[in-house]
XYZ file of N, CA and C in Angstrom:
171
model
N -27.301 -101.217 172.930
C -28.374 -100.438 173.503
C -27.825 -99.148 174.080
N -28.628 -98.133 173.975
C -28.206 -96.845 174.524
C -28.429 -96.850 176.038
N -27.740 -95.944 176.739
C -27.965 -95.844 178.181
C -29.436 -95.546 178.521
N -30.093 -94.754 177.688
C -31.497 -94.422 177.944
C -32.379 -95.667 177.812
N -32.087 -96.509 176.829
C -32.851 -97.747 176.653
C -32.635 -98.694 177.831
N -31.408 -98.763 178.316
C -31.119 -99.597 179.476
C -31.849 -99.092 180.716
N -31.928 -97.777 180.876
C -32.687 -97.212 182.000
C -34.168 -97.566 181.904
N -34.701 -97.545 180.688
C -36.100 -97.916 180.491
C -36.319 -99.375 180.892
N -35.432 -100.256 180.481
C -35.564 -101.673 180.822
C -35.426 -101.873 182.329
N -34.488 -101.179 182.939
C -34.319 -101.263 184.389
C -35.582 -100.805 185.110
N -36.176 -99.735 184.638
C -37.412 -99.223 185.227
C -38.553 -100.228 185.053
N -38.661 -100.798 183.873
C -39.709 -101.790 183.603
C -39.520 -103.023 184.487
N -38.273 -103.460 184.684
C -38.000 -104.590 185.564
C -38.441 -104.288 186.999
N -38.150 -103.089 187.449
C -38.548 -102.683 188.796
C -40.055 -102.686 188.969
N -40.768 -102.175 187.970
C -42.233 -102.147 188.035
C -42.811 -103.558 188.026
N -42.291 -104.418 187.162
C -42.787 -105.797 187.081
C -42.536 -106.537 188.391
N -41.379 -106.329 188.982
C -41.057 -106.983 190.253
C -41.973 -106.467 191.367
N -42.180 -105.166 191.411
C -43.059 -104.574 192.419
C -44.482 -105.118 192.288
N -45.001 -105.148 191.057
C -46.369 -105.632 190.856
C -46.488 -107.116 191.185
N -45.467 -107.891 190.885
C -45.477 -109.311 191.246
C -45.588 -109.467 192.757
N -44.807 -108.699 193.481
C -44.846 -108.749 194.942
C -46.216 -108.344 195.466
N -46.787 -107.296 194.893
C -48.105 -106.835 195.335
C -49.172 -107.895 195.092
N -49.160 -108.524 193.915
C -50.151 -109.561 193.606
C -49.938 -110.793 194.470
N -48.678 -111.170 194.744
C -48.410 -112.306 195.633
C -48.952 -112.028 197.037
N -48.734 -110.813 197.523
C -49.245 -110.439 198.846
C -50.772 -110.478 198.876
N -51.389 -109.962 197.823
C -52.856 -109.963 197.757
C -53.383 -111.397 197.733
N -52.756 -112.261 196.951
C -53.200 -113.654 196.859
C -53.086 -114.358 198.207
N -52.042 -114.036 198.953
C -51.843 -114.660 200.264
C -52.916 -114.226 201.269
N -53.444 -113.025 201.101
C -54.423 -112.485 202.062
C -55.868 -112.797 201.698
N -56.115 -113.145 200.445
C -57.489 -113.391 200.006
C -57.976 -114.757 200.456
N -59.241 -114.824 200.850
C -59.819 -116.105 201.252
C -60.751 -116.663 200.179
N -61.300 -115.801 199.325
C -62.168 -116.259 198.244
C -61.322 -116.967 197.183
N -61.626 -118.240 196.891
C -60.799 -119.005 195.942
C -60.702 -118.378 194.548
N -61.793 -117.818 194.048
C -61.769 -117.219 192.711
C -60.880 -115.977 192.679
N -60.982 -115.138 193.703
C -60.151 -113.932 193.767
C -58.684 -114.295 193.987
N -58.440 -115.295 194.840
C -57.077 -115.754 195.093
C -56.442 -116.257 193.798
N -57.175 -117.046 193.022
C -56.680 -117.572 191.753
C -56.379 -116.437 190.777
N -57.267 -115.449 190.728
C -57.061 -114.304 189.837
C -55.794 -113.533 190.224
N -55.604 -113.307 191.513
C -54.408 -112.599 191.976
C -53.148 -113.402 191.652
N -53.204 -114.723 191.798
C -52.055 -115.557 191.476
C -51.760 -115.513 189.977
N -52.801 -115.482 189.157
C -52.605 -115.383 187.713
C -51.943 -114.057 187.343
N -52.355 -112.993 188.003
C -51.744 -111.686 187.732
C -50.274 -111.678 188.173
N -49.975 -112.308 189.301
C -48.585 -112.401 189.750
C -47.760 -113.193 188.739
N -48.306 -114.292 188.255
C -47.606 -115.099 187.252
C -47.371 -114.318 185.964
N -48.365 -113.534 185.564
C -48.240 -112.732 184.349
C -47.110 -111.699 184.512
N -47.019 -111.092 185.694
C -45.959 -110.109 185.924
C -44.593 -110.771 186.020
N -44.529 -112.009 186.541
C -43.259 -112.740 186.540
C -42.799 -112.993 185.103
N -43.745 -113.332 184.232
C -43.418 -113.570 182.824
C -42.903 -112.283 182.174
N -43.564 -111.164 182.450
C -43.125 -109.873 181.916
C -41.706 -109.567 182.386
N -41.438 -109.807 183.683
C -40.100 -109.583 184.236
C -39.071 -110.406 183.472
N -39.367 -111.682 183.272
C -38.440 -112.586 182.583
C -38.182 -112.127 181.153
N -39.248 -111.692 180.469
C -39.089 -111.233 179.095
C -38.247 -109.969 179.012
N -38.490 -109.015 179.905
C -37.675 -107.810 179.924
C -36.228 -108.125 180.290
N -36.041 -109.021 181.252
C -34.689 -109.405 181.670
C -33.928 -110.039 180.511
N -34.641 -110.776 179.691
C -34.024 -111.405 178.531
C -33.493 -110.405 177.506
N -33.955 -109.173 177.565
C -33.481 -108.151 176.632
C -32.079 -107.653 176.969
N -31.672 -107.886 178.189
C -30.361 -107.369 178.628
C -29.247 -108.260 178.154
């Protein structure tokens, strides 16, 4: 991989981690069960994206 490609993957990992944290925080603060579940699903989806990008390294 080129250095530029590695920078792209590093950036994508950072974004996925940030979004996971944001969705986890939102899920913790929500009281509506449907919204809480949706936020948790989005956090899980971003964790999966993180894992997939990490696997490229």
